[in-house]
Amino acid sequence: MNTVWFSLRRRLLSLLLGGVAAAWLVTMIFSYIDAHHEVDELFDAQLAQAAQTLLALASHDEGEDIEDLGDVAHKYQRRLRCQIWRADGKLLMRSNNAPETALTAADGFSETRGDDGHWRHYSQWNSERSLQVQVSENHHIRDDLIGHIAWRLLFPALFGLPLIGLWVWLATRQGLASLGGVAAQIASRDPQQLQAVSPPSAPEEIRPMLEALNGLFQRVETALETERRFTADAAHELRTPLAALQAQLQVALRARDSDERDRSLQQLQSGLSRASHLVDQMLQLARLDPESGLPDPQPVDLGRLAESVCAELGTLILDKNIDFDFAADSNCTVTGQAEWLRVLIRNLIDNAIRYTPHDGRVRVGINRDNGRCVLSVSDSGPGIPPEERASVLRRFHRLNHTDQPGSGLGLAIVARIAELHGARLELDQAVPPPGLLVKASWTARA
């Protein structure tokens, strides 16, 4: 799967500027609508006030002739006009730019559109309905004022957004500079430097990533240390059998007669078998180490699996005339990897047979107890002292008092397989003593 890379700085810049611009635009639209409403209200109030003032003045002086208010003194006066009418339809007064016909036929507020533009009118009679005042205002006055307000709202955005963008770019660059420092610290490391990454300062947001990375470093360091220890232990353990094989080969080559040569070859064959067993166990352990989980877990019937392992080891049992007993409850099924569980069961039973003397006893049982499947293997051998039971689960650890050949890997492999299967492994004294009792228990499948 290909990774889609993107610039965090550009994304932050676009999101922040986009959000600011959207908020600014919404504010501008709301302010424009509100200002437009307020301007209309203000100008309507001025129209009504002007009409009422003119009406009050005209009521005290009703002339017979039409009065002209003269030339305009301000540019906005060209967009304002007024008339005063008598009830009999006589025009008493008008502004210079007002026609001699009525501005509107409606009372109160009204609007008209024509060749002379868009006008807002206000018409009012006096209380005796003898005089009527009509005042009109061209909408261009309002439009000019609203446009001026809109420009004042737009002007800061045109110059403010680039400044905000520059500031956001500088702020994100400064804020993300620590990420470059952490990346440089990691990039400058040698492959063997797996200690935790601990920059002097870092954003709180990347703490989970640093903790995950440090956890990975710790796991890699543990894996490498395990591999180095395994390699060193393997080299140490293989040195002795290889030296013994070389010595036996030299004895066979220098043998003076066929009997001496045959004895040397038998010892050479026995040494090769032990070395092959050691290499096989080391390879099994090497395959188990890198695994962090079970490959393709399936239901496994422990009873049938243990029965087949016991059948494979039947020759060893008969050679030592061991009192062997196997018992298994039905429906002891667990989830796991069958081949690995076979190795676990075989190692436990093989160890029990190996350390049990001639005419001794070995008991293998599989039973269901409180929702768990329990595998128990006991023998009548020398057993393991309580203080050494934890140590024998480590690699290449062998008891000093034993004279049995071995590599010290059997129980280490058992412990690793049990760990991968989530099983609990217990070492105890056999009943009756002496001897060793090993129990492995799993959660049973329903």
Coordinates of N, CA and C in Angstrom, one line a residue, residues 76-241:
Y76 N -26.6 65.6 -2.5 CA -27.7 64.7 -2.1 C -29.0 65.3 -2.3
Q77 N -29.1 66.6 -2.4 CA -30.4 67.3 -2.6 C -31.0 67.0 -3.9
R78 N -30.2 66.6 -4.9 CA -30.7 66.3 -6.2 C -31.5 65.0 -6.1
R79 N -31.2 64.2 -5.1 CA -31.9 62.9 -4.9 C -33.0 63.0 -3.9
L80 N -33.3 64.2 -3.5 CA -34.4 64.4 -2.5 C -35.4 65.4 -3.2
R81 N -36.7 65.2 -3.0 CA -37.7 66.1 -3.6 C -38.9 66.0 -2.7
C82 N -39.7 67.2 -2.7 CA -40.9 67.2 -1.9 C -41.9 68.1 -2.5
Q83 N -43.1 67.9 -2.1 CA -44.3 68.7 -2.6 C -45.3 68.9 -1.5
I84 N -46.0 70.0 -1.6 CA -47.1 70.3 -0.6 C -48.3 70.5 -1.4
W85 N -49.4 69.7 -1.2 CA -50.6 69.8 -2.0 C -51.8 70.3 -1.0
R86 N -52.7 71.0 -1.7 CA -53.9 71.4 -0.9 C -55.0 70.3 -1.3
A87 N -56.0 70.2 -0.4 CA -57.0 69.2 -0.6 C -57.7 69.3 -1.9
D88 N -57.8 70.5 -2.5 CA -58.5 70.7 -3.8 C -57.6 70.4 -4.9
G89 N -56.4 69.9 -4.7 CA -55.5 69.5 -5.7 C -54.5 70.5 -6.2
K90 N -54.5 71.7 -5.5 CA -53.5 72.7 -5.9 C -52.2 72.5 -5.2
L91 N -51.1 72.6 -6.1 CA -49.7 72.4 -5.6 C -49.3 73.7 -5.0
L92 N -49.0 73.7 -3.7 CA -48.6 74.9 -3.0 C -47.0 75.1 -3.0
M93 N -46.3 74.0 -2.9 CA -44.8 74.1 -2.9 C -44.2 72.9 -3.4
R94 N -43.0 73.1 -4.0 CA -42.3 71.9 -4.5 C -40.8 72.2 -4.5
S95 N -40.0 71.2 -4.4 CA -38.6 71.4 -4.5 C -38.2 71.6 -6.0
N96 N -37.0 72.1 -6.2 CA -36.6 72.4 -7.6 C -36.6 71.3 -8.5
N97 N -36.3 70.1 -8.0 CA -36.2 68.9 -8.9 C -37.5 68.1 -8.9
A98 N -38.6 68.6 -8.2 CA -39.8 67.8 -8.1 C -40.7 68.2 -9.3
P99 N -41.4 67.3 -9.8 CA -42.4 67.6 -10.9 C -43.6 68.3 -10.4
E100 N -44.4 68.8 -11.3 CA -45.7 69.5 -10.9 C -46.8 68.5 -10.7
T101 N -46.6 67.3 -11.0 CA -47.6 66.2 -10.7 C -47.2 65.5 -9.4
A102 N -48.2 64.9 -8.9 CA -48.0 64.2 -7.6 C -47.0 63.2 -7.7
L103 N -46.1 63.1 -6.6 CA -45.0 62.1 -6.6 C -45.6 60.7 -6.4
T104 N -46.7 60.5 -5.6 CA -47.3 59.2 -5.4 C -48.7 59.4 -5.1
A105 N -49.5 58.4 -5.4 CA -50.9 58.5 -5.1 C -51.3 57.8 -3.7
A106 N -50.3 57.1 -3.1 CA -50.5 56.3 -1.9 C -50.2 57.2 -0.7
D107 N -50.9 56.8 0.4 CA -50.5 57.4 1.7 C -49.4 56.6 2.3
G108 N -48.7 57.3 3.2 CA -47.6 56.5 3.9 C -46.4 56.2 3.0
F109 N -45.7 55.1 3.3 CA -44.6 54.8 2.5 C -45.0 54.0 1.3
S110 N -44.3 54.3 0.2 CA -44.5 53.6 -1.1 C -43.2 53.8 -1.9
E111 N -43.2 53.0 -3.0 CA -42.0 53.1 -3.9 C -42.5 53.1 -5.3
T112 N -41.7 53.7 -6.2 CA -42.0 53.7 -7.7 C -40.7 53.6 -8.4
R113 N -40.9 53.0 -9.6 CA -39.7 52.8 -10.5 C -40.1 53.4 -11.8
G114 N -39.2 54.1 -12.4 CA -39.5 54.7 -13.7 C -38.2 55.2 -14.4
D115 N -38.4 56.0 -15.5 CA -37.3 56.5 -16.2 C -36.4 57.4 -15.3
D116 N -37.0 58.0 -14.3 CA -36.2 58.9 -13.5 C -35.6 58.1 -12.3
G117 N -35.7 56.8 -12.2 CA -35.0 56.0 -11.2 C -36.0 55.4 -10.2
H118 N -35.4 54.9 -9.2 CA -36.1 54.2 -8.1 C -36.3 55.1 -6.9
W119 N -37.5 55.4 -6.5 CA -37.8 56.4 -5.5 C -38.6 55.8 -4.4
R120 N -38.2 56.3 -3.2 CA -38.9 55.9 -2.0 C -39.7 57.1 -1.5
H121 N -41.1 56.9 -1.3 CA -42.0 58.1 -1.0 C -42.6 57.9 0.4
Y122 N -42.9 59.2 0.9 CA -43.7 59.2 2.1 C -44.7 60.3 2.0
S123 N -46.0 60.0 2.1 CA -47.1 61.0 2.0 C -47.9 61.0 3.2
Q124 N -48.2 62.3 3.7 CA -49.0 62.4 4.9 C -49.9 63.7 4.8
W125 N -51.2 63.5 5.3 CA -52.1 64.6 5.4 C -52.0 65.2 6.8
N126 N -52.5 66.5 6.9 CA -52.6 67.1 8.2 C -53.9 66.6 8.9
S127 N -54.1 67.0 10.1 CA -55.3 66.4 10.8 C -56.6 66.9 10.2
E128 N -56.6 68.0 9.6 CA -57.9 68.5 8.9 C -58.0 67.9 7.5
R129 N -57.0 67.3 7.0 CA -56.9 66.7 5.7 C -57.1 67.9 4.6
S130 N -56.5 69.0 5.0 CA -56.5 70.1 4.1 C -55.2 70.2 3.3
L131 N -54.2 69.7 3.9 CA -52.8 69.8 3.3 C -52.2 68.4 3.3
Q132 N -51.5 68.1 2.2 CA -50.7 66.9 2.1 C -49.3 67.2 1.7
V133 N -48.4 66.5 2.4 CA -47.0 66.6 2.1 C -46.5 65.3 1.5
Q134 N -45.7 65.4 0.4 CA -45.1 64.2 -0.2 C -43.6 64.5 -0.2
V135 N -42.9 63.5 0.3 CA -41.4 63.6 0.3 C -40.9 62.3 -0.4
S136 N -39.9 62.5 -1.3 CA -39.3 61.4 -2.0 C -37.8 61.4 -1.9
E137 N -37.3 60.2 -1.9 CA -35.8 60.0 -1.8 C -35.4 59.0 -2.8
N138 N -34.4 59.3 -3.6 CA -33.8 58.4 -4.6 C -33.1 57.3 -3.9
H139 N -33.3 56.0 -4.3 CA -32.6 54.9 -3.7 C -31.1 54.9 -3.8
H140 N -30.6 55.7 -4.8 CA -29.1 55.8 -4.9 C -28.4 56.3 -3.7
I141 N -29.1 57.1 -2.9 CA -28.5 57.6 -1.6 C -28.3 56.4 -0.7
R142 N -29.3 55.6 -0.6 CA -29.2 54.5 0.3 C -28.1 53.5 -0.3
D143 N -28.2 53.3 -1.6 CA -27.3 52.3 -2.2 C -25.8 52.8 -2.1
D144 N -25.6 54.1 -2.2 CA -24.3 54.6 -2.1 C -23.7 54.4 -0.7
L145 N -24.6 54.7 0.3 CA -24.2 54.5 1.7 C -24.0 53.0 2.0
I146 N -24.8 52.2 1.6 CA -24.6 50.7 1.8 C -23.4 50.2 1.1
G147 N -23.1 50.7 -0.1 CA -21.9 50.3 -0.8 C -20.6 50.8 -0.1
H148 N -20.7 52.0 0.5 CA -19.6 52.5 1.3 C -19.4 51.6 2.5
I149 N -20.5 51.3 3.2 CA -20.3 50.4 4.3 C -19.7 49.0 3.9
A150 N -20.2 48.5 2.8 CA -19.7 47.2 2.3 C -18.2 47.3 2.0
W151 N -17.8 48.3 1.4 CA -16.4 48.5 1.1 C -15.5 48.6 2.3
R152 N -16.1 49.3 3.3 CA -15.4 49.4 4.6 C -15.2 48.0 5.3
L153 N -16.2 47.2 5.1 CA -16.1 45.8 5.6 C -15.2 45.0 4.8
L154 N -15.2 45.2 3.5 CA -14.3 44.4 2.6 C -12.9 44.8 2.7
F155 N -12.6 46.0 2.8 CA -11.2 46.6 2.8 C -10.3 45.9 3.8
P156 N -10.7 45.7 5.1 CA -9.8 45.0 6.1 C -9.6 43.6 5.7
A157 N -10.6 42.9 5.0 CA -10.4 41.5 4.6 C -9.3 41.4 3.5
L158 N -9.4 42.3 2.6 CA -8.4 42.3 1.5 C -7.0 42.4 1.9
F159 N -6.8 43.3 2.9 CA -5.4 43.5 3.4 C -5.1 42.6 4.7
G160 N -6.2 42.2 5.4 CA -6.0 41.5 6.6 C -5.7 40.0 6.4
L161 N -6.4 39.4 5.4 CA -6.2 38.0 5.1 C -4.7 37.6 4.7
P162 N -4.1 38.4 3.8 CA -2.7 38.1 3.5 C -1.8 38.2 4.8
L163 N -2.1 39.2 5.6 CA -1.3 39.4 6.8 C -1.5 38.2 7.8
I164 N -2.8 37.8 7.9 CA -3.1 36.6 8.8 C -2.4 35.4 8.2
G165 N -2.5 35.2 6.8 CA -1.8 34.1 6.2 C -0.3 34.0 6.5
L166 N 0.3 35.2 6.4 CA 1.8 35.3 6.7 C 2.0 34.9 8.1
W167 N 1.2 35.4 9.0 CA 1.4 35.1 10.4 C 1.2 33.6 10.7
V168 N 0.1 33.0 10.1 CA -0.1 31.6 10.4 C 1.0 30.8 9.8
W169 N 1.5 31.2 8.6 CA 2.7 30.4 8.0 C 3.9 30.5 8.9
L170 N 4.2 31.7 9.4 CA 5.3 31.8 10.3 C 5.1 31.0 11.6
A171 N 3.9 31.1 12.2 CA 3.6 30.4 13.4 C 3.6 28.9 13.3
T172 N 3.1 28.4 12.2 CA 3.2 26.9 12.0 C 4.6 26.5 11.7
R173 N 5.3 27.3 11.0 CA 6.7 26.9 10.7 C 7.5 26.8 12.0
Q174 N 7.3 27.8 12.9 CA 8.0 27.8 14.2 C 7.5 26.7 15.1
G175 N 6.1 26.4 15.0 CA 5.6 25.4 15.9 C 6.0 24.0 15.5
L176 N 6.2 23.8 14.2 CA 6.6 22.5 13.7 C 8.1 22.3 13.6
A177 N 8.8 23.3 13.9 CA 10.3 23.2 13.9 C 10.8 22.1 14.8
S178 N 10.1 21.8 15.9 CA 10.6 20.8 16.8 C 10.5 19.4 16.2
L179 N 9.5 19.2 15.3 CA 9.4 17.9 14.6 C 10.7 17.6 13.7
G180 N 11.2 18.7 13.1 CA 12.4 18.5 12.4 C 13.6 18.1 13.3
G181 N 13.6 18.7 14.5 CA 14.6 18.4 15.4 C 14.6 16.9 15.9
V182 N 13.3 16.4 16.1 CA 13.2 15.0 16.5 C 13.6 14.1 15.3
A183 N 13.2 14.5 14.1 CA 13.5 13.6 12.9 C 15.1 13.6 12.8
A184 N 15.7 14.8 13.0 CA 17.2 14.8 12.8 C 17.9 14.0 13.9
Q185 N 17.3 14.0 15.1 CA 17.9 13.2 16.2 C 17.8 11.7 15.8
I186 N 16.7 11.3 15.3 CA 16.5 9.9 14.9 C 17.4 9.5 13.7
A187 N 17.5 10.4 12.7 CA 18.2 10.1 11.5 C 19.7 10.0 11.8
S188 N 20.2 10.8 12.8 CA 21.6 10.8 13.1 C 22.1 9.6 13.9
R189 N 21.2 8.7 14.3 CA 21.6 7.6 15.1 C 22.2 6.4 14.3
D190 N 23.1 5.7 14.9 CA 23.7 4.5 14.4 C 22.6 3.4 14.5
P191 N 22.7 2.3 13.7 CA 21.8 1.2 13.8 C 21.7 0.6 15.2
Q192 N 22.8 0.6 16.0 CA 22.9 0.0 17.3 C 22.3 0.9 18.4
Q193 N 22.1 2.2 18.1 CA 21.6 3.1 19.1 C 20.1 3.0 19.2
L194 N 19.6 2.2 20.1 CA 18.2 2.0 20.3 C 17.6 2.5 21.6
Q195 N 18.3 3.4 22.2 CA 17.8 4.0 23.4 C 16.6 4.9 23.1
A196 N 15.9 5.2 24.1 CA 14.6 6.0 23.9 C 14.9 7.4 23.3
V197 N 14.1 7.9 22.4 CA 14.2 9.2 21.9 C 13.6 10.2 22.9
S198 N 14.5 11.1 23.4 CA 14.0 12.1 24.4 C 14.5 13.5 24.1
P199 N 13.8 14.2 23.2 CA 14.2 15.5 22.8 C 14.0 16.5 24.0
P200 N 14.8 17.6 24.0 CA 14.7 18.5 25.1 C 13.2 19.1 25.2
S201 N 12.6 19.3 24.1 CA 11.2 19.8 24.1 C 10.5 19.3 22.9
A202 N 9.3 19.0 23.0 CA 8.5 18.5 21.9 C 7.0 18.8 22.2
P203 N 6.2 18.9 21.1 CA 4.8 19.2 21.3 C 4.1 18.0 22.0
E204 N 3.1 18.3 22.8 CA 2.4 17.3 23.5 C 1.7 16.3 22.5
E205 N 1.3 16.9 21.4 CA 0.6 16.1 20.4 C 1.4 14.9 19.8
I206 N 2.7 15.0 19.8 CA 3.5 13.9 19.3 C 4.0 12.9 20.4
R207 N 3.5 13.2 21.6 CA 4.0 12.3 22.7 C 3.5 10.8 22.4
P208 N 2.3 10.5 22.0 CA 1.9 9.1 21.7 C 2.8 8.5 20.6
M209 N 3.2 9.3 19.6 CA 4.0 8.8 18.5 C 5.4 8.4 19.1
L210 N 6.0 9.3 19.9 CA 7.3 9.1 20.5 C 7.3 7.9 21.4
E211 N 6.2 7.8 22.2 CA 6.1 6.6 23.1 C 6.0 5.3 22.3
A212 N 5.2 5.3 21.2 CA 5.1 4.1 20.4 C 6.5 3.8 19.8
L213 N 7.2 4.9 19.3 CA 8.5 4.7 18.7 C 9.5 4.1 19.7
N214 N 9.5 4.7 20.9 CA 10.4 4.2 22.0 C 10.1 2.8 22.4
G215 N 8.7 2.4 22.4 CA 8.4 1.0 22.6 C 8.9 0.1 21.5
L216 N 8.8 0.6 20.3 CA 9.4 -0.2 19.2 C 10.9 -0.4 19.3
F217 N 11.6 0.7 19.7 CA 13.0 0.6 19.9 C 13.3 -0.4 21.0
Q218 N 12.5 -0.4 22.1 CA 12.7 -1.3 23.2 C 12.5 -2.8 22.7
R219 N 11.5 -3.0 21.9 CA 11.3 -4.4 21.5 C 12.3 -4.8 20.5
V220 N 12.8 -3.9 19.6 CA 13.9 -4.3 18.7 C 15.2 -4.6 19.5
E221 N 15.5 -3.8 20.5 CA 16.7 -4.0 21.3 C 16.6 -5.3 22.1
T222 N 15.4 -5.6 22.6 CA 15.2 -6.9 23.3 C 15.4 -8.1 22.3
A223 N 14.8 -7.9 21.1 CA 15.0 -9.0 20.0 C 16.4 -9.2 19.7
L224 N 17.2 -8.0 19.5 CA 18.6 -8.1 19.1 C 19.4 -8.7 20.2
E225 N 19.1 -8.3 21.5 CA 19.8 -8.9 22.6 C 19.5 -10.4 22.7
T226 N 18.3 -10.8 22.5 CA 18.0 -12.2 22.5 C 18.7 -13.0 21.4
E227 N 18.8 -12.4 20.3 CA 19.5 -13.0 19.1 C 21.0 -13.1 19.4
R228 N 21.6 -12.0 20.0 CA 23.0 -12.1 20.3 C 23.3 -13.2 21.4
R229 N 22.4 -13.2 22.4 CA 22.6 -14.2 23.5 C 22.4 -15.6 22.9
F230 N 21.4 -15.7 22.0 CA 21.2 -17.1 21.5 C 22.4 -17.5 20.6
T231 N 22.9 -16.6 19.9 CA 24.1 -16.9 19.0 C 25.3 -17.3 19.9
A232 N 25.5 -16.5 20.9 CA 26.6 -16.8 21.8 C 26.5 -18.1 22.5
D233 N 25.2 -18.3 23.0 CA 25.0 -19.6 23.7 C 25.1 -20.8 22.8
A234 N 24.6 -20.6 21.5 CA 24.6 -21.7 20.6 C 26.1 -22.0 20.2
A235 N 26.9 -21.0 20.0 CA 28.3 -21.2 19.7 C 29.0 -21.9 20.8
H236 N 28.7 -21.5 22.1 CA 29.3 -22.2 23.2 C 28.9 -23.7 23.3
E237 N 27.6 -23.9 23.1 CA 27.1 -25.3 23.3 C 27.5 -26.2 22.2
L238 N 27.7 -25.6 21.0 CA 28.1 -26.5 19.9 C 29.6 -26.8 19.9
R239 N 30.3 -26.0 20.6 CA 31.8 -26.2 20.6 C 32.2 -27.5 21.2
T240 N 31.5 -27.9 22.3 CA 31.8 -29.1 23.0 C 31.5 -30.4 22.1
P241 N 30.2 -30.5 21.6 CA 30.0 -31.7 20.8 C 30.8 -31.8 19.6

